[in-house]
PDB file of C-alpha atoms and ligand atoms in Angstrom:
ATOM      1  CA  UNK M   1       0.361  -0.471   0.081  1.00 56.00           C
ATOM      2  CA  UNK M   2       1.855   3.352  -1.315  1.00 88.00           C
ATOM      3  CA  UNK M   3      -0.436   6.147   0.208  1.00 94.00           C
ATOM      4  CA  UNK M   4      -0.045   6.604   4.127  1.00 96.00           C
ATOM      5  CA  UNK M   5      -3.007   9.841   3.984  1.00 97.00           C
ATOM      6  CA  UNK M   6      -5.771   9.713   1.538  1.00 97.00           C
ATOM      7  CA  UNK M   7      -8.031  12.768   1.770  1.00 97.00           C
ATOM      8  CA  UNK M   8     -12.076  12.201   0.000  1.00 96.00           C
ATOM      9  CA  UNK M   9     -14.317  14.755  -0.695  1.00 96.00           C
ATOM     10  CA  UNK M  10     -13.743  16.669   2.676  1.00 96.00           C
ATOM     11  CA  UNK M  11     -16.033  19.630   3.598  1.00 95.00           C
ATOM     12  CA  UNK M  12     -15.985  21.870   6.827  1.00 95.00           C
ATOM     13  CA  UNK M  13     -18.188  24.463   7.774  1.00 94.00           C
ATOM     14  CA  UNK M  14     -17.288  26.154  11.282  1.00 93.00           C
ATOM     15  CA  UNK M  15     -20.650  27.908  12.687  1.00 90.00           C
ATOM     16  CA  UNK M  16     -22.976  25.764  10.197  1.00 88.00           C
ATOM     17  CA  UNK M  17     -26.394  27.060  11.557  1.00 89.00           C
ATOM     18  CA  UNK M  18     -25.281  30.245  13.412  1.00 90.00           C
ATOM     19  CA  UNK M  19     -25.740  33.360  11.980  1.00 91.00           C
ATOM     20  CA  UNK M  20     -21.929  33.511   9.702  1.00 89.00           C
ATOM     21  CA  UNK M  21     -21.161  30.376   8.590  1.00 90.00           C
ATOM     22  CA  UNK M  22     -17.259  30.140   7.289  1.00 91.00           C
ATOM     23  CA  UNK M  23     -17.094  27.677   5.018  1.00 92.00           C
ATOM     24  CA  UNK M  24     -13.126  26.126   5.292  1.00 93.00           C
ATOM     25  CA  UNK M  25     -12.693  23.018   2.881  1.00 93.00           C
ATOM     26  CA  UNK M  26     -15.640  22.092   0.373  1.00 92.00           C
ATOM     27  CA  UNK M  27     -15.304  18.481  -1.602  1.00 93.00           C
ATOM     28  CA  UNK M  28     -10.793  18.858  -0.635  1.00 93.00           C
ATOM     29  CA  UNK M  29      -8.799  15.537  -1.969  1.00 94.00           C
ATOM     30  CA  UNK M  30      -5.383  15.144  -0.816  1.00 95.00           C
ATOM     31  CA  UNK M  31      -3.575  12.389  -1.228  1.00 96.00           C
ATOM     32  CA  UNK M  32       0.153  11.652   0.915  1.00 97.00           C
ATOM     33  CA  UNK M  33       2.548   8.811  -0.267  1.00 96.00           C
ATOM     34  CA  UNK M  34       4.520   7.029   1.956  1.00 95.00           C
ATOM     35  CA  UNK M  35       7.933   8.531   2.192  1.00 94.00           C
ATOM     36  CA  UNK M  36       6.748  12.207   0.587  1.00 96.00           C
ATOM     37  CA  UNK M  37       6.845  14.597   2.380  1.00 96.00           C
ATOM     38  CA  UNK M  38       4.649  17.573   1.232  1.00 96.00           C
ATOM     39  CA  UNK M  39       4.296  21.047   1.521  1.00 96.00           C
ATOM     40  CA  UNK M  40       0.959  22.731   1.939  1.00 95.00           C
ATOM     41  CA  UNK M  41       1.524  26.539   1.545  1.00 93.00           C
ATOM     42  CA  UNK M  42      -1.360  29.050   1.594  1.00 88.00           C
ATOM     43  CA  UNK M  43      -2.422  32.791   2.823  1.00 85.00           C
ATOM     44  CA  UNK M  44      -2.970  33.042   6.687  1.00 84.00           C
ATOM     45  CA  UNK M  45      -6.780  32.251   7.393  1.00 86.00           C
ATOM     46  CA  UNK M  46      -7.446  29.894   4.154  1.00 89.00           C
ATOM     47  CA  UNK M  47      -7.994  26.406   6.173  1.00 92.00           C
ATOM     48  CA  UNK M  48      -4.185  25.058   6.585  1.00 93.00           C
ATOM     49  CA  UNK M  49      -5.292  24.359  10.802  1.00 94.00           C
ATOM     50  CA  UNK M  50      -8.384  22.674  10.215  1.00 95.00           C
ATOM     51  CA  UNK M  51      -7.276  20.537   7.517  1.00 96.00           C
ATOM     52  CA  UNK M  52      -4.062  19.710   9.951  1.00 96.00           C
ATOM     53  CA  UNK M  53      -6.953  19.547  12.852  1.00 96.00           C
ATOM     54  CA  UNK M  54      -9.059  17.184  10.123  1.00 96.00           C
ATOM     55  CA  UNK M  55      -5.735  15.249   9.146  1.00 96.00           C
ATOM     56  CA  UNK M  56      -4.820  14.147  11.924  1.00 96.00           C
ATOM     57  CA  UNK M  57      -8.604  13.334  13.690  1.00 95.00           C
ATOM     58  CA  UNK M  58      -9.060  15.760  16.029  1.00 93.00           C
ATOM     59  CA  UNK M  59     -11.459  17.316  14.107  1.00 93.00           C
ATOM     60  CA  UNK M  60     -13.833  15.576  12.747  1.00 93.00           C
ATOM     61  CA  UNK M  61     -14.894  17.632   8.415  1.00 95.00           C
ATOM     62  CA  UNK M  62     -19.500  17.801   7.960  1.00 95.00           C
ATOM     63  CA  UNK M  63     -18.601  14.927   5.129  1.00 95.00           C
ATOM     64  CA  UNK M  64     -16.355  13.790   3.103  1.00 97.00           C
ATOM     65  CA  UNK M  65     -13.444  10.260   4.244  1.00 97.00           C
ATOM     66  CA  UNK M  66     -10.242  10.282   6.105  1.00 96.00           C
ATOM     67  CA  UNK M  67      -7.975   7.104   5.325  1.00 96.00           C
ATOM     68  CA  UNK M  68      -5.218   6.970   7.495  1.00 95.00           C
ATOM     69  CA  UNK M  69      -2.719   3.680   6.586  1.00 93.00           C
ATOM     70  CA  UNK M  70      -5.575   2.112   4.745  1.00 92.00           C
ATOM     71  CA  UNK M  71      -7.946   2.507   6.893  1.00 93.00           C
ATOM     72  CA  UNK M  72     -11.005   4.533   6.381  1.00 94.00           C
ATOM     73  CA  UNK M  73     -10.968   6.387   9.967  1.00 94.00           C
ATOM     74  CA  UNK M  74     -14.925   8.224   8.927  1.00 89.00           C
ATOM     75  CA  UNK M  75     -17.139   7.872  11.830  1.00 84.00           C
ATOM     76  CA  UNK M  76     -14.808   5.709  14.517  1.00 89.00           C
ATOM     77  CA  UNK M  77     -15.081   5.866  17.870  1.00 90.00           C
ATOM     78  CA  UNK M  78     -12.877   8.196  19.514  1.00 90.00           C
ATOM     79  CA  UNK M  79     -10.934   5.864  21.793  1.00 92.00           C
ATOM     80  CA  UNK M  80     -10.266   4.120  18.529  1.00 92.00           C
ATOM     81  CA  UNK M  81      -9.079   7.604  17.194  1.00 92.00           C
ATOM     82  CA  UNK M  82      -7.170   9.240  19.804  1.00 91.00           C
ATOM     83  CA  UNK M  83      -5.209   4.700  19.742  1.00 90.00           C
ATOM     84  CA  UNK M  84      -4.991   5.973  15.962  1.00 92.00           C
ATOM     85  CA  UNK M  85      -3.822   9.160  16.451  1.00 92.00           C
ATOM     86  CA  UNK M  86      -0.553   7.925  19.190  1.00 89.00           C
ATOM     87  CA  UNK M  87       0.225   5.328  17.307  1.00 89.00           C
ATOM     88  CA  UNK M  88       0.038   6.354  13.702  1.00 94.00           C
ATOM     89  CA  UNK M  89       0.834  10.314  13.591  1.00 96.00           C
ATOM     90  CA  UNK M  90       3.191  12.766  15.332  1.00 95.00           C
ATOM     91  CA  UNK M  91       2.509  16.400  15.880  1.00 96.00           C
ATOM     92  CA  UNK M  92       4.384  19.442  15.344  1.00 95.00           C
ATOM     93  CA  UNK M  93       3.398  23.060  15.852  1.00 92.00           C
ATOM     94  CA  UNK M  94       4.974  26.313  15.487  1.00 89.00           C
ATOM     95  CA  UNK M  95       5.605  26.727  19.377  1.00 90.00           C
ATOM     96  CA  UNK M  96       7.441  23.052  21.009  1.00 90.00           C
ATOM     97  CA  UNK M  97       4.777  22.904  23.615  1.00 93.00           C
ATOM     98  CA  UNK M  98       7.074  20.542  25.314  1.00 97.00           C
ATOM     99  CA  UNK M  99       6.342  19.731  29.374  1.00 97.00           C
ATOM    100  CA  UNK M 100       7.774  22.652  31.276  1.00 97.00           C
ATOM    101  CA  UNK M 101       8.488  20.647  34.108  1.00 98.00           C
ATOM    102  CA  UNK M 102      10.568  17.730  32.661  1.00 98.00           C
ATOM    103  CA  UNK M 103      14.017  17.436  30.883  1.00 98.00           C
ATOM    104  CA  UNK M 104      14.018  17.137  26.941  1.00 98.00           C
ATOM    105  CA  UNK M 105      14.758  13.234  27.472  1.00 98.00           C
ATOM    106  CA  UNK M 106      11.350  12.578  29.460  1.00 98.00           C
ATOM    107  CA  UNK M 107       9.455  14.787  27.101  1.00 98.00           C
ATOM    108  CA  UNK M 108      10.284  12.293  24.404  1.00 98.00           C
ATOM    109  CA  UNK M 109      10.087   8.646  27.028  1.00 98.00           C
ATOM    110  CA  UNK M 110       7.083   9.953  28.035  1.00 97.00           C
ATOM    111  CA  UNK M 111       4.566   9.368  25.249  1.00 95.00           C
ATOM    112  CA  UNK M 112       6.439   6.406  24.578  1.00 96.00           C
ATOM    113  CA  UNK M 113       5.689   4.957  28.064  1.00 96.00           C
ATOM    114  CA  UNK M 114       1.989   5.882  27.405  1.00 93.00           C
ATOM    115  CA  UNK M 115       1.821   4.188  23.926  1.00 92.00           C
ATOM    116  CA  UNK M 116       3.048   0.480  25.875  1.00 94.00           C
ATOM    117  CA  UNK M 117       7.114   0.899  25.438  1.00 96.00           C
ATOM    118  CA  UNK M 118       9.030  -0.340  28.003  1.00 98.00           C
ATOM    119  CA  UNK M 119      10.979   2.582  30.287  1.00 98.00           C
ATOM    120  CA  UNK M 120      14.287   1.135  28.782  1.00 98.00           C
ATOM    121  CA  UNK M 121      13.688   1.370  25.195  1.00 98.00           C
ATOM    122  CA  UNK M 122      12.289   4.441  25.492  1.00 98.00           C
ATOM    123  CA  UNK M 123      15.256   6.137  26.831  1.00 98.00           C
ATOM    124  CA  UNK M 124      17.154   4.656  24.274  1.00 98.00           C
ATOM    125  CA  UNK M 125      15.003   5.832  21.617  1.00 97.00           C
ATOM    126  CA  UNK M 126      14.233   8.982  23.269  1.00 97.00           C
ATOM    127  CA  UNK M 127      18.609   9.017  23.079  1.00 97.00           C
ATOM    128  CA  UNK M 128      19.259   8.413  19.775  1.00 95.00           C
ATOM    129  CA  UNK M 129      16.821  10.950  18.804  1.00 94.00           C
ATOM    130  CA  UNK M 130      18.119  13.874  20.753  1.00 96.00           C
ATOM    131  CA  UNK M 131      21.747  12.764  18.776  1.00 94.00           C
ATOM    132  CA  UNK M 132      20.251  12.879  15.765  1.00 91.00           C
ATOM    133  CA  UNK M 133      19.342  16.201  15.970  1.00 92.00           C
ATOM    134  CA  UNK M 134      22.769  17.258  17.612  1.00 93.00           C
ATOM    135  CA  UNK M 135      21.113  17.521  21.398  1.00 95.00           C
ATOM    136  CA  UNK M 136      22.522  14.480  23.138  1.00 96.00           C
ATOM    137  CA  UNK M 137      24.534  16.992  25.365  1.00 97.00           C
ATOM    138  CA  UNK M 138      20.867  18.601  26.543  1.00 97.00           C
ATOM    139  CA  UNK M 139      19.108  15.408  27.483  1.00 98.00           C
ATOM    140  CA  UNK M 140      18.659  16.521  30.852  1.00 98.00           C
ATOM    141  CA  UNK M 141      17.999  20.506  30.688  1.00 98.00           C
ATOM    142  CA  UNK M 142      14.155  21.330  31.122  1.00 98.00           C
ATOM    143  CA  UNK M 143      12.674  23.421  27.721  1.00 97.00           C
ATOM    144  CA  UNK M 144      12.940  26.881  29.711  1.00 97.00           C
ATOM    145  CA  UNK M 145      16.901  26.032  29.675  1.00 97.00           C
ATOM    146  CA  UNK M 146      16.842  25.646  25.764  1.00 97.00           C
ATOM    147  CA  UNK M 147      17.136  27.574  22.509  1.00 95.00           C
ATOM    148  CA  UNK M 148      14.072  28.299  20.466  1.00 94.00           C
ATOM    149  CA  UNK M 149      15.910  26.449  17.614  1.00 94.00           C
ATOM    150  CA  UNK M 150      16.578  23.500  20.536  1.00 95.00           C
ATOM    151  CA  UNK M 151      13.690  23.650  21.602  1.00 96.00           C
ATOM    152  CA  UNK M 152      11.182  23.218  18.894  1.00 94.00           C
ATOM    153  CA  UNK M 153      13.669  20.100  17.729  1.00 95.00           C
ATOM    154  CA  UNK M 154      13.362  17.932  20.961  1.00 96.00           C
ATOM    155  CA  UNK M 155       9.517  18.781  20.061  1.00 96.00           C
ATOM    156  CA  UNK M 156      10.674  16.701  16.644  1.00 95.00           C
ATOM    157  CA  UNK M 157      12.274  14.039  18.743  1.00 95.00           C
ATOM    158  CA  UNK M 158       8.843  14.047  20.509  1.00 96.00           C
ATOM    159  CA  UNK M 159       6.755  14.159  17.432  1.00 96.00           C
ATOM    160  CA  UNK M 160       8.649  11.347  15.920  1.00 95.00           C
ATOM    161  CA  UNK M 161       9.042   8.814  19.780  1.00 95.00           C
ATOM    162  CA  UNK M 162       5.908   6.819  18.888  1.00 94.00           C
ATOM    163  CA  UNK M 163       7.626   6.233  14.721  1.00 93.00           C
ATOM    164  CA  UNK M 164       4.686   7.822  13.749  1.00 95.00           C
ATOM    165  CA  UNK M 165       3.577   7.175   9.884  1.00 94.00           C
ATOM    166  CA  UNK M 166       2.815  10.347   9.112  1.00 97.00           C
ATOM    167  CA  UNK M 167       4.471  13.838  11.176  1.00 97.00           C
ATOM    168  CA  UNK M 168       1.652  16.913  10.739  1.00 97.00           C
ATOM    169  CA  UNK M 169       3.221  20.101  10.863  1.00 96.00           C
ATOM    170  CA  UNK M 170       1.666  23.587  11.596  1.00 94.00           C
ATOM    171  CA  UNK M 171       4.195  26.021  11.063  1.00 92.00           C
ATOM    172  CA  UNK M 172       7.097  23.777  12.416  1.00 92.00           C
ATOM    173  CA  UNK M 173       9.879  26.704  12.436  1.00 90.00           C
ATOM    174  CA  UNK M 174       7.396  30.154  12.045  1.00 88.00           C
ATOM    175  CA  UNK M 175       8.191  30.802  15.642  1.00 87.00           C
ATOM    176  CA  UNK M 176      12.567  30.867  14.602  1.00 89.00           C
ATOM    177  CA  UNK M 177      14.391  33.836  13.192  1.00 90.00           C
ATOM    178  CA  UNK M 178      15.502  32.918   9.656  1.00 89.00           C
ATOM    179  CA  UNK M 179      18.570  31.641   9.884  1.00 89.00           C
ATOM    180  CA  UNK M 180      17.535  29.379  12.324  1.00 90.00           C
ATOM    181  CA  UNK M 181      14.570  28.562  10.880  1.00 90.00           C
ATOM    182  CA  UNK M 182      16.923  27.584   7.888  1.00 89.00           C
ATOM    183  CA  UNK M 183      19.362  25.130   9.799  1.00 88.00           C
ATOM    184  CA  UNK M 184      16.003  23.467  12.366  1.00 90.00           C
ATOM    185  CA  UNK M 185      14.218  22.579   8.621  1.00 91.00           C
ATOM    186  CA  UNK M 186      17.142  21.057   7.307  1.00 91.00           C
ATOM    187  CA  UNK M 187      17.512  18.836  10.373  1.00 90.00           C
ATOM    188  CA  UNK M 188      13.192  18.296  10.221  1.00 91.00           C
ATOM    189  CA  UNK M 189      13.995  16.842   6.428  1.00 92.00           C
ATOM    190  CA  UNK M 190      16.877  14.673   7.545  1.00 91.00           C
ATOM    191  CA  UNK M 191      15.110  13.265  10.297  1.00 90.00           C
ATOM    192  CA  UNK M 192      11.501  12.514   8.047  1.00 91.00           C
ATOM    193  CA  UNK M 193      14.636  10.919   5.380  1.00 90.00           C
ATOM    194  CA  UNK M 194      16.104   9.001   7.926  1.00 89.00           C
ATOM    195  CA  UNK M 195      12.969   7.598   9.053  1.00 88.00           C
ATOM    196  CA  UNK M 196      11.915   6.955   5.587  1.00 88.00           C
ATOM    197  CA  UNK M 197       8.453   8.418   7.139  1.00 93.00           C
ATOM    198  CA  UNK M 198       6.079  10.924   5.675  1.00 96.00           C
ATOM    199  CA  UNK M 199       4.918  14.952   6.377  1.00 97.00           C
ATOM    200  CA  UNK M 200       2.325  17.123   5.354  1.00 97.00           C
ATOM    201  CA  UNK M 201       3.697  20.423   6.637  1.00 96.00           C
ATOM    202  CA  UNK M 202       2.791  23.526   6.403  1.00 95.00           C
ATOM    203  CA  UNK M 203       4.350  26.523   5.885  1.00 90.00           C
ATOM    204  CA  UNK M 204       4.497  30.526   5.064  1.00 83.00           C
ATOM    205  CA  UNK M 205       7.702  29.755   3.853  1.00 85.00           C
ATOM    206  CA  UNK M 206       8.069  29.007  -0.206  1.00 87.00           C
ATOM    207  CA  UNK M 207      11.976  28.742  -0.095  1.00 87.00           C
ATOM    208  CA  UNK M 208      11.163  25.949   2.839  1.00 88.00           C
ATOM    209  CA  UNK M 209       8.467  24.352   0.747  1.00 92.00           C
ATOM    210  CA  UNK M 210      10.614  24.599  -2.921  1.00 92.00           C
ATOM    211  CA  UNK M 211      12.983  21.632  -0.414  1.00 91.00           C
ATOM    212  CA  UNK M 212       9.998  19.278   0.173  1.00 94.00           C
ATOM    213  CA  UNK M 213       8.577  16.478  -3.341  1.00 94.00           C
ATOM    214  CA  UNK M 214       5.101  18.517  -3.526  1.00 94.00           C
ATOM    215  CA  UNK M 215       3.978  21.652  -2.923  1.00 94.00           C
ATOM    216  CA  UNK M 216      -0.422  22.275  -2.454  1.00 92.00           C
ATOM    217  CA  UNK M 217      -1.740  25.157  -2.411  1.00 87.00           C
ATOM    218  CA  UNK M 218      -5.228  25.477  -0.592  1.00 81.00           C
ATOM    219  CA  UNK M 219      -6.566  27.565  -2.250  1.00 70.00           C
ATOM    220  CA  UNK M 220      -6.018  24.889  -5.578  1.00 46.00           C
ATOM    221  CA  UNK M 221      -7.446  22.156  -3.951  1.00 42.00           C
ATOM    222  CA  UNK M 222     -11.221  23.522  -2.848  1.00 42.00           C
ATOM    223  CA  UNK M 223     -13.469  23.075  -5.569  1.00 40.00           C
TER     224      UNK M 223
HETATM  225  P1  ADP Z 301      -4.622  28.945   8.089  1.00 55.36           P
HETATM  226  O1  ADP Z 301      -4.491  27.677   9.207  1.00 55.36           O
HETATM  227  O2  ADP Z 301      -4.592  28.630   6.816  1.00 55.36           O
HETATM  228  O3  ADP Z 301      -4.728  29.936   8.992  1.00 55.36           O
HETATM  229  P2  ADP Z 301      -7.386  28.352  10.433  1.00 55.36           P
HETATM  230  O4  ADP Z 301      -7.558  26.606   8.788  1.00 55.36           O
HETATM  231  O5  ADP Z 301      -6.836  28.466  11.156  1.00 55.36           O
HETATM  232  O6  ADP Z 301      -6.487  28.849   9.213  1.00 55.36           O
HETATM  233  O7  ADP Z 301      -8.740  28.744   9.755  1.00 55.36           O
HETATM  234  C1  ADP Z 301      -9.574  28.626   8.309  1.00 55.36           C
HETATM  235  C2  ADP Z 301     -10.195  30.309   8.352  1.00 55.36           C
HETATM  236  O8  ADP Z 301     -11.381  29.374   9.682  1.00 55.36           O
HETATM  237  C3  ADP Z 301     -10.415  31.389   9.337  1.00 55.36           C
HETATM  238  O9  ADP Z 301     -11.831  32.118   8.984  1.00 55.36           O
HETATM  239  C4  ADP Z 301     -10.502  31.363  10.623  1.00 55.36           C
HETATM  240  O10 ADP Z 301     -11.639  32.477  11.651  1.00 55.36           O
HETATM  241  C5  ADP Z 301     -11.665  30.153  10.646  1.00 55.36           C
HETATM  242  N1  ADP Z 301     -12.089  29.600  12.049  1.00 55.36           N
HETATM  243  C6  ADP Z 301     -11.282  28.181  11.943  1.00 55.36           C
HETATM  244  N2  ADP Z 301     -11.581  27.418  13.490  1.00 55.36           N
HETATM  245  C7  ADP Z 301     -12.934  28.120  13.559  1.00 55.36           C
HETATM  246  C8  ADP Z 301     -13.630  27.987  14.673  1.00 55.36           C
HETATM  247  N3  ADP Z 301     -13.671  26.805  15.564  1.00 55.36           N
HETATM  248  N4  ADP Z 301     -14.547  28.817  14.645  1.00 55.36           N
HETATM  249  C9  ADP Z 301     -15.225  29.634  13.164  1.00 55.36           C
HETATM  250  N5  ADP Z 301     -14.018  29.531  12.360  1.00 55.36           N
HETATM  251  C10 ADP Z 301     -13.019  28.852  12.622  1.00 55.36           C
END
């Protein structure tokens, strides 16, 4: 099976029954192949976050189908969706959202424990991931002791902790200065390529988007 994600005829309107409904997605079609890195480039307000939330099983569309790893996720119980989210998806946001009272390593270990991995294996994976992003020497530091670029690199490791099939990222370097953004993006791409993971990455940055396998624009996708 060569597709990791397929979105079929996805429509979403906010405030449907209210006085001012906002139609964000209308008949959207999108596939992400295994190992493919897709850039989602669209102006602010075009619906990038909405699309990522729907693909990430955090929000439900009004109509349409979400097929993840060959499995139709539409209409499944919350518990099954939560499980699929934990096992098959990784998330990165503009802000790192690391747990402040835990070290970098612990932030990467905890999601693995929640997924049933033993502590020793989880610690080994955290160490390996931190090493790959050049942060082995920061394993025991808390997020507040790290720079913005370092925090974001730890957040990438956390997203990959459970070896997801698909990474969903919403402006993953949007909060960093241009030079740091460039370097941190390189690290993310290397991680994604090394693990053979697929990714759908929303960005404003056309230069970064140009380094991915395919660029899609949201307005072009809507029917
Ligand atoms: P982007 O990520 O591209 O900036 P969003 O997906 O966040 O776009 O938002 C798309 C549109 O939907 C915007 O016009 C936004 O104001 C609107 N929107 C987003 N979330 C909600 C919500 N919960 N209720 C009403 N409107 C919303």
